[in-house]
Short mmCIF file of C-alpha atoms in Angstrom, two decimals:
data_model
loop_
_atom_site.label_atom_id
_atom_site.label_comp_id
_atom_site.label_asym_id
_atom_site.label_seq_id
_atom_site.Cartn_x
_atom_site.Cartn_y
_atom_site.Cartn_z
CA MET A 1 0.01 0.09 -0.03
CA THR A 2 1.13 3.62 -0.77
CA SER A 3 0.86 6.47 1.17
CA ILE A 4 -1.86 7.71 -1.30
CA ASP A 5 -4.06 4.86 -0.42
CA PHE A 6 -3.79 5.35 3.50
CA LEU A 7 -4.72 8.91 2.69
CA MET A 8 -7.99 7.99 0.63
CA ILE A 9 -8.93 5.63 3.28
CA GLY A 10 -8.40 8.06 5.87
CA ILE A 11 -10.43 10.66 4.25
CA GLY A 12 -13.18 8.46 3.33
CA GLY A 13 -13.09 7.07 7.09
CA PHE A 14 -13.60 10.71 8.30
CA PHE A 15 -16.27 11.59 6.43
CA GLY A 16 -17.93 7.91 7.38
CA ALA A 17 -17.20 8.25 11.01
CA ILE A 18 -18.81 11.84 11.25
CA ILE A 19 -21.99 10.69 9.10
CA ARG A 20 -22.61 7.80 11.41
CA TYR A 21 -22.23 9.81 14.48
CA LEU A 22 -24.69 12.37 13.10
CA ILE A 23 -27.15 9.68 11.84
CA SER A 24 -26.87 7.56 15.00
CA THR A 25 -27.24 10.44 17.34
CA PHE A 26 -30.43 11.65 15.50
CA MET A 27 -32.37 8.29 15.10
CA ASN A 28 -31.40 6.17 17.80
CA ARG A 29 -34.08 6.07 20.91
CA PRO A 30 -33.46 3.99 24.17
CA GLY A 31 -35.57 1.13 24.38
CA GLU A 32 -36.15 0.67 20.47
CA ILE A 33 -34.54 -0.49 17.63
CA PRO A 34 -31.57 1.49 16.93
CA ARG A 35 -32.58 2.92 13.76
CA GLY A 36 -29.81 5.23 13.14
CA THR A 37 -27.24 2.36 13.35
CA LEU A 38 -29.51 0.26 11.40
CA VAL A 39 -29.59 2.94 8.60
CA VAL A 40 -25.93 3.28 8.36
CA ASN A 41 -25.23 -0.25 8.20
CA LEU A 42 -27.79 -0.88 5.48
CA ALA A 43 -26.63 2.00 3.50
CA GLY A 44 -23.18 1.06 4.11
CA ALA A 45 -24.08 -2.34 2.83
CA LEU A 46 -25.75 -1.11 -0.54
CA LEU A 47 -22.57 1.42 -1.11
CA ILE A 48 -20.09 -1.44 -0.82
CA GLY A 49 -22.09 -3.65 -3.02
CA CYS A 50 -22.34 -0.69 -5.43
CA VAL A 51 -18.57 -0.23 -5.34
CA PHE A 52 -17.68 -3.79 -6.14
CA GLY A 53 -20.08 -4.01 -8.71
CA MET A 54 -18.50 -1.13 -10.57
CA GLU A 55 -15.24 -1.10 -12.35
CA ILE A 56 -13.81 2.05 -10.95
CA PRO A 57 -9.84 2.66 -9.98
CA ARG A 58 -8.37 1.23 -6.63
CA MET A 59 -8.20 5.03 -5.16
CA TRP A 60 -12.02 5.31 -5.23
CA THR A 61 -12.68 1.93 -4.11
CA LEU A 62 -10.19 2.56 -1.08
CA LEU A 63 -11.87 6.07 -0.53
CA VAL A 64 -15.46 4.94 -0.83
CA ALA A 65 -15.38 1.37 0.04
CA SER A 66 -12.87 0.75 2.61
CA GLY A 67 -12.77 4.42 3.90
CA LEU A 68 -16.29 5.97 4.10
CA ALA A 69 -18.53 2.62 4.03
CA GLY A 70 -15.97 1.16 6.37
CA ALA A 71 -16.38 3.82 8.97
CA LEU A 72 -20.08 4.48 8.15
CA THR A 73 -20.90 0.98 9.29
CA THR A 74 -20.32 -0.48 12.65
CA PHE A 75 -20.18 -3.94 13.76
CA SER A 76 -19.30 -3.22 17.37
CA THR A 77 -21.81 -0.99 18.06
CA MET A 78 -24.24 -3.02 16.46
CA ASN A 79 -23.26 -5.85 18.65
CA LYS A 80 -23.40 -3.38 21.64
CA GLU A 81 -26.90 -2.59 20.89
CA LEU A 82 -28.11 -5.77 20.51
CA ILE A 83 -26.70 -7.05 23.81
CA GLU A 84 -28.23 -3.93 25.54
CA LEU A 85 -31.99 -4.75 23.84
CA TRP A 86 -31.37 -8.54 25.09
CA ILE A 87 -30.48 -7.13 28.44
CA ASN A 88 -33.19 -4.71 29.02
CA ASP A 89 -35.81 -7.56 28.24
CA GLU A 90 -36.36 -6.31 24.52
CA LYS A 91 -35.70 -9.62 22.94
CA LYS A 92 -38.25 -9.18 20.06
CA HIS A 93 -36.37 -6.00 19.26
CA ALA A 94 -33.20 -7.45 19.65
CA LEU A 95 -34.29 -10.33 17.15
CA LEU A 96 -35.89 -8.13 14.63
CA TYR A 97 -32.71 -5.97 14.65
CA PHE A 98 -30.55 -8.59 14.16
CA LEU A 99 -32.66 -10.17 11.20
CA LEU A 100 -32.98 -6.72 9.53
CA THR A 101 -29.34 -5.61 9.94
CA TYR A 102 -27.97 -9.22 8.68
CA GLY A 103 -30.86 -10.09 5.98
CA GLY A 104 -31.25 -6.37 4.87
CA GLY A 105 -27.24 -5.91 4.51
CA ILE A 106 -27.02 -8.90 2.62
CA ILE A 107 -29.92 -8.17 0.10
CA LEU A 108 -29.00 -4.57 -0.04
CA ALA A 109 -25.26 -5.45 -0.86
CA ALA A 110 -26.57 -7.83 -3.66
CA ILE A 111 -28.93 -5.34 -4.90
CA GLY A 112 -25.97 -2.56 -5.21
CA TYR A 113 -23.78 -4.90 -6.87
CA TYR A 114 -26.26 -5.66 -9.38
CA ILE A 115 -27.27 -1.94 -9.97
CA ALA A 116 -23.95 -1.17 -10.62
CA LEU A 117 -23.54 -3.78 -13.10
CA ILE A 118 -26.34 -2.26 -15.27
#
């Protein structure tokens, strides 16, 4: 990897992290499915699917997929929120959140990939 590669990942990551923070802060509510985290994870899955479905230069793949989408999506926060829902006896919300995140993520990544091929 070159210094330009690291720079592109860093720039994308900077914006992805800020966007994730703003969306999660605005949309997440205690005792409910964390909508903000769900939205950023699903949007990131769609974005990554689109990037890998297109034939774009490596620099742009690093910026958008590794940087922006990588920082936008958050596996660790999602798992923390799943545990909190479960511990707080919100088991139905936890299960729904889990299914929406993983099922929706796979579906949206595939949709993004095929949209990009068109």
